[in-house]
Coordinates of C-alpha atoms and ligand atoms in Angstrom, one line a residue:
Chain A
M25 CA -9.8 33.5 19.2
T26 CA -9.8 30.7 16.6
Q27 CA -11.6 28.2 15.5
P28 CA -10.4 24.9 18.2
L29 CA -8.3 22.6 16.2
D30 CA -10.1 19.5 17.5
I31 CA -7.4 17.2 17.8
L32 CA -6.8 14.8 21.1
V33 CA -3.0 14.8 22.1
E34 CA -1.8 11.3 22.8
T35 CA -1.2 9.5 26.1
P36 CA 2.1 9.6 28.0
S37 CA 4.2 7.2 27.8
Q38 CA 6.2 5.7 31.3
T39 CA 8.6 3.1 31.3
A40 CA 7.4 -0.8 30.6
G41 CA 9.4 -1.0 34.3
P42 CA 11.3 -4.3 35.5
Y43 CA 8.0 -6.5 35.0
V44 CA 7.1 -6.1 31.8
H45 CA 7.4 -9.6 31.2
I46 CA 4.6 -10.6 33.7
G47 CA 2.3 -8.7 30.9
C48 CA 3.4 -9.9 28.1
I49 CA 5.5 -12.7 27.7
P50 CA 3.8 -14.3 31.6
T51 CA 4.8 -17.6 30.6
F52 CA 8.7 -16.6 30.2
A53 CA 8.3 -14.4 33.3
G54 CA 7.1 -17.3 35.7
V55 CA 3.3 -16.9 35.5
E56 CA 2.0 -19.8 34.5
G57 CA -1.0 -21.1 33.3
V58 CA -3.1 -18.1 32.4
Y59 CA -2.5 -18.0 29.1
P60 CA -2.2 -21.5 27.1
E61 CA 0.9 -19.5 25.9
D62 CA 2.9 -16.6 25.1
L63 CA 2.0 -14.2 22.3
G64 CA 4.1 -13.2 19.3
L65 CA 6.8 -16.6 20.7
S66 CA 6.8 -16.9 16.5
P67 CA 6.6 -14.2 13.5
I68 CA 6.5 -17.4 11.0
E69 CA 5.0 -20.8 10.6
D70 CA 6.2 -23.6 8.8
G71 CA 6.1 -22.6 5.4
A72 CA 6.1 -19.5 4.9
K73 CA 7.8 -18.3 1.9
G74 CA 11.4 -17.1 1.8
E75 CA 15.1 -17.9 3.3
V76 CA 14.8 -18.9 7.0
I77 CA 17.0 -16.2 9.4
T78 CA 18.2 -16.0 12.7
I79 CA 19.9 -12.4 14.3
V80 CA 21.3 -12.5 17.1
G81 CA 22.7 -9.9 19.5
S82 CA 22.6 -7.9 22.5
I83 CA 21.2 -4.5 23.8
Y84 CA 24.1 -2.0 25.9
D85 CA 23.3 0.5 28.3
G86 CA 25.5 4.1 28.2
T87 CA 28.3 1.7 30.9
G88 CA 27.9 -1.2 27.8
W89 CA 26.4 -3.6 30.1
A90 CA 24.3 -5.9 28.1
M91 CA 21.0 -5.5 29.7
R92 CA 19.3 -8.8 30.5
D93 CA 15.9 -6.9 31.0
A94 CA 14.9 -5.4 27.8
M95 CA 11.2 -6.8 26.1
F96 CA 11.7 -6.7 22.3
E97 CA 8.8 -6.6 19.5
S98 CA 10.1 -7.1 15.3
W99 CA 7.3 -6.3 13.2
Q100 CA 7.9 -6.8 9.4
A101 CA 7.1 -7.7 5.9
D102 CA 7.1 -10.8 3.7
A103 CA 9.4 -12.5 1.8
A104 CA 7.5 -10.2 -1.0
G105 CA 7.6 -7.3 0.8
V106 CA 4.5 -7.2 1.7
Y107 CA 3.3 -6.8 5.7
Q108 CA 0.2 -8.8 6.9
G109 CA -3.1 -7.7 6.5
Q110 CA -2.2 -6.5 2.7
D111 CA -3.6 -7.8 -0.4
G112 CA -1.4 -10.9 -1.2
A113 CA 0.6 -11.1 2.4
D114 CA 2.2 -15.3 2.9
P115 CA -0.5 -16.1 5.4
K116 CA 2.2 -18.0 7.2
V117 CA 4.0 -15.0 7.7
S118 CA 2.2 -13.0 11.0
G119 CA 5.6 -10.8 10.9
F120 CA 5.5 -9.7 14.8
C121 CA 7.1 -10.9 17.5
R122 CA 8.0 -11.0 20.4
F123 CA 11.1 -11.6 22.9
A124 CA 13.7 -11.0 25.9
A125 CA 17.0 -10.7 26.2
D126 CA 18.3 -13.4 28.1
K127 CA 18.2 -12.8 32.1
D128 CA 22.0 -14.7 32.5
T129 CA 23.8 -13.3 29.3
G130 CA 21.0 -10.5 28.3
E131 CA 21.3 -11.8 24.6
Y132 CA 18.5 -12.2 22.2
T133 CA 17.4 -14.4 19.6
L134 CA 15.2 -13.9 16.7
R135 CA 14.6 -16.6 14.6
T136 CA 12.5 -15.3 11.1
I137 CA 12.4 -14.9 7.6
K138 CA 14.2 -12.4 5.7
P139 CA 11.9 -9.8 5.0
G140 CA 11.6 -8.7 1.1
A141 CA 12.3 -5.0 0.2
V142 CA 8.8 -2.4 0.8
K143 CA 7.6 0.1 -1.2
G144 CA 6.6 3.4 0.6
R145 CA 4.5 6.6 -1.3
N146 CA 5.5 8.2 -3.9
G147 CA 7.5 5.2 -5.7
Q148 CA 10.5 4.8 -2.1
V149 CA 11.3 2.0 -1.9
F150 CA 12.9 -0.1 1.3
A151 CA 15.3 -2.4 1.4
P152 CA 14.6 -5.2 3.4
H153 CA 14.2 -4.4 7.1
I154 CA 12.5 -5.6 10.5
S155 CA 11.3 -2.9 12.4
I156 CA 12.5 -3.1 16.1
W157 CA 10.8 -1.4 19.3
I158 CA 12.2 -1.6 23.1
V159 CA 11.4 -1.2 26.5
A160 CA 12.7 -2.1 29.6
R161 CA 13.0 0.1 33.0
G162 CA 14.9 3.3 32.3
I163 CA 13.5 3.5 29.0
N164 CA 10.5 6.0 29.5
I165 CA 9.2 6.0 26.3
G166 CA 9.7 2.8 23.4
L167 CA 12.6 3.4 21.3
N168 CA 12.1 2.1 17.9
T169 CA 15.0 0.8 15.3
R170 CA 15.1 -1.0 12.2
I171 CA 17.9 -4.1 11.1
Y172 CA 19.0 -4.1 7.2
F173 CA 20.9 -6.7 6.3
D174 CA 25.1 -6.2 5.2
D175 CA 24.6 -8.8 2.4
E176 CA 21.4 -6.6 0.8
D177 CA 21.7 -3.7 -1.1
N178 CA 21.2 -0.9 1.5
S179 CA 22.8 1.9 -1.6
A180 CA 19.0 3.5 -2.2
D181 CA 17.0 3.2 1.1
P182 CA 15.4 6.1 2.2
L183 CA 15.6 5.9 5.4
L184 CA 19.4 5.5 5.8
A185 CA 20.2 8.2 3.1
R186 CA 19.0 10.7 5.7
I187 CA 21.6 9.9 8.6
E188 CA 23.9 12.6 8.0
Q189 CA 26.9 10.7 9.8
R190 CA 27.2 8.2 7.5
P191 CA 29.4 5.9 9.6
R192 CA 25.7 5.9 12.0
V193 CA 24.6 4.1 9.3
D194 CA 26.1 1.2 10.6
T195 CA 24.2 0.9 13.4
L196 CA 21.1 -0.3 11.6
I197 CA 22.9 -2.9 10.0
A198 CA 23.3 -6.7 10.8
K199 CA 26.0 -8.6 10.3
K200 CA 26.3 -11.8 8.4
T201 CA 28.5 -14.5 10.5
G202 CA 27.2 -17.2 9.1
D203 CA 24.6 -19.3 6.6
G204 CA 21.7 -17.5 7.8
T205 CA 23.2 -15.9 10.4
Y206 CA 23.5 -12.2 11.4
R207 CA 24.4 -10.5 14.4
F208 CA 22.9 -7.3 15.5
D209 CA 23.7 -5.6 19.1
I210 CA 22.2 -2.4 20.2
R211 CA 23.6 0.4 22.0
L212 CA 21.3 2.7 23.8
Q213 CA 23.6 5.4 24.4
G214 CA 27.7 6.6 24.0
E215 CA 29.9 5.5 21.4
G216 CA 28.9 3.9 18.5
E217 CA 24.9 4.6 19.4
T218 CA 22.6 2.5 17.7
V219 CA 20.0 5.3 15.5
F220 CA 17.1 5.6 17.2
L221 CA 13.9 6.8 15.0
D222 CA 11.1 9.3 15.4
L223 CA 8.8 8.4 12.3
Chain B
M19 CA -8.6 3.3 2.8
T20 CA -8.0 5.5 5.7
D21 CA -5.9 2.9 7.1
T22 CA -3.0 3.9 4.7
A23 CA -2.7 7.6 5.5
A24 CA 0.5 8.7 7.2
L25 CA 1.2 8.7 11.3
M26 CA 0.4 12.3 12.6
P27 CA 4.4 12.7 14.2
R28 CA 4.8 12.0 17.5
R29 CA 4.1 15.0 20.1
R30 CA 7.2 14.2 21.9
E31 CA 6.8 17.0 24.8
V32 CA 3.9 15.4 25.9
H33 CA 6.3 12.2 27.2
P34 CA 7.8 11.8 29.5
D35 CA 11.9 12.9 29.1
P36 CA 14.2 10.1 28.2
Y37 CA 16.6 11.7 30.5
Y38 CA 15.8 12.6 34.0
T39 CA 18.1 12.2 37.2
D40 CA 15.6 11.0 39.5
Y41 CA 14.8 8.3 37.9
K42 CA 18.2 7.0 38.0
T43 CA 18.2 4.0 35.5
S44 CA 16.9 6.3 32.8
I45 CA 20.6 8.1 32.6
T46 CA 22.2 4.9 31.4
R47 CA 19.4 3.7 29.2
S48 CA 18.0 7.1 26.9
P49 CA 19.9 8.0 24.1
Y50 CA 22.5 11.1 24.1
L51 CA 21.9 11.9 19.8
P52 CA 18.4 12.9 18.5
L53 CA 16.2 10.7 16.7
L54 CA 15.8 10.2 13.0
S55 CA 13.0 11.9 12.3
M56 CA 11.2 11.1 9.1
E57 CA 7.5 10.6 7.3
S58 CA 6.0 7.3 9.0
T59 CA 5.8 5.1 5.8
P60 CA 4.5 1.3 5.6
S61 CA 6.6 -0.5 8.5
E62 CA 4.5 2.0 11.0
E63 CA 1.4 2.3 9.3
T64 CA 0.9 -1.1 9.4
G65 CA 1.0 -3.4 12.6
P66 CA -0.6 -6.9 13.8
R67 CA -4.0 -7.4 14.6
F68 CA -5.8 -9.9 17.3
G69 CA -8.7 -11.8 16.8
H70 CA -11.5 -11.7 20.3
N71 CA -11.0 -15.5 19.5
M72 CA -7.4 -15.8 21.4
L73 CA -9.0 -14.8 24.2
G74 CA -9.9 -16.3 26.7
A75 CA -13.1 -16.3 29.2
L76 CA -11.1 -15.0 32.2
D77 CA -8.1 -13.1 30.6
N78 CA -9.8 -9.3 31.6
N79 CA -10.1 -10.6 35.2
L80 CA -7.4 -10.6 37.2
I81 CA -9.0 -11.7 40.5
S82 CA -9.8 -15.0 39.2
N83 CA -7.5 -15.7 36.2
Y84 CA -4.7 -17.2 37.2
T85 CA -6.3 -19.7 39.2
Q86 CA -8.7 -19.9 36.5
G87 CA -11.7 -19.6 38.7
K88 CA -11.0 -21.5 41.9
A89 CA -10.3 -18.8 43.8
L90 CA -10.3 -15.0 44.3
A91 CA -7.1 -13.0 44.7
V92 CA -6.9 -10.8 47.8
G93 CA -7.5 -7.2 47.8
E94 CA -10.1 -4.3 47.4
R95 CA -11.9 -5.3 44.1
I96 CA -12.3 -3.3 40.9
R97 CA -13.3 -2.9 37.4
V98 CA -11.1 -0.4 35.3
H99 CA -13.0 0.2 31.8
G100 CA -12.7 3.1 29.0
R101 CA -12.4 3.5 25.3
V102 CA -9.0 3.1 23.6
L103 CA -9.4 6.9 20.4
D104 CA -6.7 8.3 18.4
E105 CA -6.2 12.0 18.2
M106 CA -9.1 12.5 15.6
G107 CA -11.0 11.3 18.8
R108 CA -12.4 8.4 16.7
P109 CA -12.4 5.0 19.2
V110 CA -10.1 2.4 17.9
P111 CA -11.7 -0.7 17.8
H112 CA -10.4 -4.3 18.2
T113 CA -6.9 -3.6 19.5
L114 CA -5.3 -5.6 22.0
V115 CA -4.8 -3.9 25.5
E116 CA -2.5 -6.1 28.3
I117 CA -2.2 -5.1 31.7
W118 CA -0.3 -6.4 34.6
Q119 CA 0.6 -5.2 38.1
A120 CA 1.7 -5.4 41.6
N121 CA -0.8 -7.6 44.3
A122 CA -2.5 -5.8 46.8
G123 CA 0.4 -6.0 49.2
G124 CA 2.4 -4.4 46.5
R125 CA 4.5 -7.3 45.3
Y126 CA 4.8 -8.5 42.2
R127 CA 5.0 -12.9 41.0
H128 CA 8.1 -12.3 39.9
I129 CA 11.8 -14.3 40.5
K130 CA 13.2 -10.7 40.8
D131 CA 10.9 -9.3 43.0
T132 CA 12.3 -9.6 46.8
Y133 CA 9.7 -6.9 48.6
F134 CA 9.1 -8.9 51.6
A135 CA 5.4 -8.2 51.2
P136 CA 3.9 -11.9 50.7
L137 CA 2.5 -13.1 47.5
D138 CA -1.6 -13.8 46.9
P139 CA -1.2 -17.5 45.7
N140 CA -4.8 -16.7 44.2
F141 CA -2.6 -13.8 42.4
G142 CA -0.6 -13.6 39.0
G143 CA -0.7 -10.3 38.6
C144 CA -1.7 -9.9 34.1
G145 CA -4.9 -9.6 32.0
R146 CA -5.7 -8.6 29.0
T147 CA -8.4 -7.6 26.6
I148 CA -9.5 -6.8 23.3
T149 CA -11.9 -3.3 22.4
D150 CA -15.0 -3.7 21.1
E151 CA -16.1 -1.7 18.3
N152 CA -16.6 1.0 20.3
G153 CA -13.1 0.6 21.2
Y154 CA -14.1 0.6 25.1
Y155 CA -12.5 -2.4 27.4
E156 CA -12.8 -3.3 30.6
F157 CA -10.6 -5.6 33.7
M158 CA -12.0 -6.7 36.5
T159 CA -8.3 -6.8 38.8
I160 CA -7.9 -5.5 42.8
R161 CA -6.6 -2.6 43.7
P162 CA -2.2 -2.7 43.8
G163 CA -0.5 -2.0 46.6
A164 CA 2.0 1.0 46.2
Y165 CA 5.3 -0.5 46.4
P166 CA 9.0 0.8 47.8
W167 CA 11.6 0.6 45.3
P168 CA 15.7 0.9 44.9
N169 CA 15.7 4.4 44.0
R170 CA 16.4 7.0 46.3
A171 CA 17.2 5.8 49.4
N172 CA 12.2 6.0 50.2
D173 CA 11.0 5.9 46.7
W174 CA 7.5 4.6 46.9
R175 CA 5.3 3.6 43.6
P176 CA 1.6 4.7 44.4
M177 CA -0.6 2.7 42.6
H178 CA -0.8 1.5 39.8
I179 CA -1.3 -0.2 36.3
H180 CA 0.9 -0.5 34.1
F181 CA -0.9 -0.8 29.8
S182 CA 0.6 -1.9 26.8
I183 CA -1.8 -0.7 23.6
F184 CA -1.1 -1.9 19.6
G185 CA -3.8 0.2 18.1
H186 CA -4.1 -1.0 14.1
A187 CA -0.5 0.2 13.5
F188 CA 3.2 -0.3 14.8
G189 CA 3.7 3.1 14.9
Q190 CA 0.9 3.7 17.7
R191 CA 2.5 1.1 20.1
L192 CA 2.4 2.6 23.3
I193 CA 2.9 1.6 27.0
S194 CA 2.0 3.6 29.9
Q195 CA 0.4 3.1 33.5
M196 CA -3.0 4.1 35.2
Y197 CA -2.3 5.8 38.3
F198 CA -5.3 6.6 41.2
Q199 CA -7.5 9.4 41.5
G200 CA -6.3 11.0 45.5
D201 CA -2.9 8.9 46.1
P202 CA -0.8 11.0 47.6
L203 CA 2.3 9.5 46.1
I204 CA 1.8 9.9 42.4
D205 CA 3.1 13.5 43.7
L206 CA 6.2 11.9 45.0
C207 CA 7.1 9.3 42.3
P208 CA 10.0 10.4 40.5
I209 CA 8.7 7.5 37.4
A210 CA 6.0 9.7 37.5
A211 CA 7.6 13.4 37.3
T212 CA 9.7 12.3 34.4
V213 CA 6.3 13.4 32.8
R214 CA 7.3 17.1 32.7
D215 CA 4.0 19.3 32.3
R216 CA 1.9 18.7 34.8
S217 CA -0.9 18.7 32.7
Q218 CA -0.6 15.7 30.9
L219 CA 0.6 13.4 34.3
D220 CA -2.9 14.4 35.2
R221 CA -3.9 12.4 31.8
L222 CA -2.3 8.8 33.5
V223 CA -4.4 10.0 36.6
A224 CA -8.2 7.8 37.0
P225 CA -11.0 9.3 38.4
L226 CA -13.0 7.4 40.7
D227 CA -16.5 6.7 38.5
M228 CA -19.0 6.0 41.1
Q229 CA -21.7 5.8 38.9
N230 CA -19.6 2.1 37.0
S231 CA -19.3 0.8 40.6
R232 CA -21.7 -1.4 42.2
G233 CA -22.6 -1.5 45.2
M234 CA -21.6 -4.9 47.6
D235 CA -18.8 -5.6 45.4
Y236 CA -16.4 -3.3 43.0
L237 CA -15.3 0.6 42.7
A238 CA -14.8 1.7 39.1
Y239 CA -12.2 3.7 38.5
K240 CA -12.4 5.1 34.0
F241 CA -9.2 4.9 32.1
D242 CA -9.1 6.5 28.2
I243 CA -6.6 6.4 26.6
V244 CA -5.7 8.2 23.5
L245 CA -2.9 6.9 20.7
R246 CA -1.2 8.3 18.0
G247 CA -3.6 9.7 14.9
R248 CA -3.7 9.5 11.3
R249 CA -3.1 12.5 9.2
Q250 CA -6.3 13.6 7.0
T251 CA -5.7 13.1 3.2
M252 CA -7.4 14.4 0.3
F253 CA -4.7 15.1 -1.8
E254 CA -2.7 11.7 -1.8
N255 CA -3.4 8.6 -0.5
K256 CA -7.3 8.8 -2.2
P257 CA -10.1 6.9 -1.0
E258 CA -10.4 3.6 -4.0
G259 CA -12.8 5.3 -6.5
M260 CA -11.9 8.5 -6.0
Ligands
FE30 FE1 5.0 -1.5 38.7

């Protein structure tokens, strides 16, 4: 026998189901009047430092169908690479956004500012990126991924460097489509499957 | 500042199988390839914080928040309460907890819910609160009805309340469901069964808590939630001044 480790275990996840919008973005879901407005409508306020960008994309299931019911959350640093809550963070950048796939087209839109590179432990520097968390009916535990940018230098990013199959790196990189606009599609399964993260 | 330490890795074996054939939608919505694992970084160790000042007085009362107190929802009145802890057993204070659920007849207020149980004009189905300094939260609501859903020919969801919890780090983000003690539909539900270890599924079943019930008013159910913890580190990320 040994002493017990005395560590609890995380509560198991369950799917967010088809009606996650009622709980997280009720006004969007048509449940109006409970809250003044939905949480996380924008990750930035007027006056946020940095380049304002718009990212558009879809999330595809294993059959290639753009899912209409997914909900996303994003979390990012400000233009200087500082997260809200850390010293010196831009007060106009909450860094958090909730958004959903359009119920008719399946397309999502995220309007934000381009984050700066983020310093990690032991001198690590992560290229500018936005963390994404995805929930939907049929997803039993939320999926984490990241959006990087094809007009940034991603060559030394420690996370991208861990992807053995180099072509899969592209699944995490948003493609510039115009001035301040990017496209980032997510593929849940099969051909071109997005790299999902456990960290 | 223990808040900057790395998150403990998720123990995936306690979580549902992403791919579970009896839950048909999961078949095309689960990655085939392994997740990319590494130690957490500031992107996962930081996270959004929400203040108590964003809450309305009725936000954690689903019996009356849809009508802003003008009329009460139909159903068996219940109080759902508990604590949010981390894996080290420490309370998680000041964190946002959101819930959503069907009405007493098993119907959601949602354009896609076409079950013929009636909508309750006094019930919206969402609520939120923020844990206190001890990680404690509570809601007043009505017991949600079980409902049928299109999966296999005759599948029913047990009575359940959906929970969304933030913690203090984006890497702690969790959505789960609370079930009710004694509901025979739990054993028949393919979504509950995605949690393959029965002892882990049992942790999603809230016991009836008569001690915290109130006569002639409501029954109570106790539901504690555990979020990922942070590694204890003496040798890296030394606290300021050490
Ligand atoms: Fe449900």
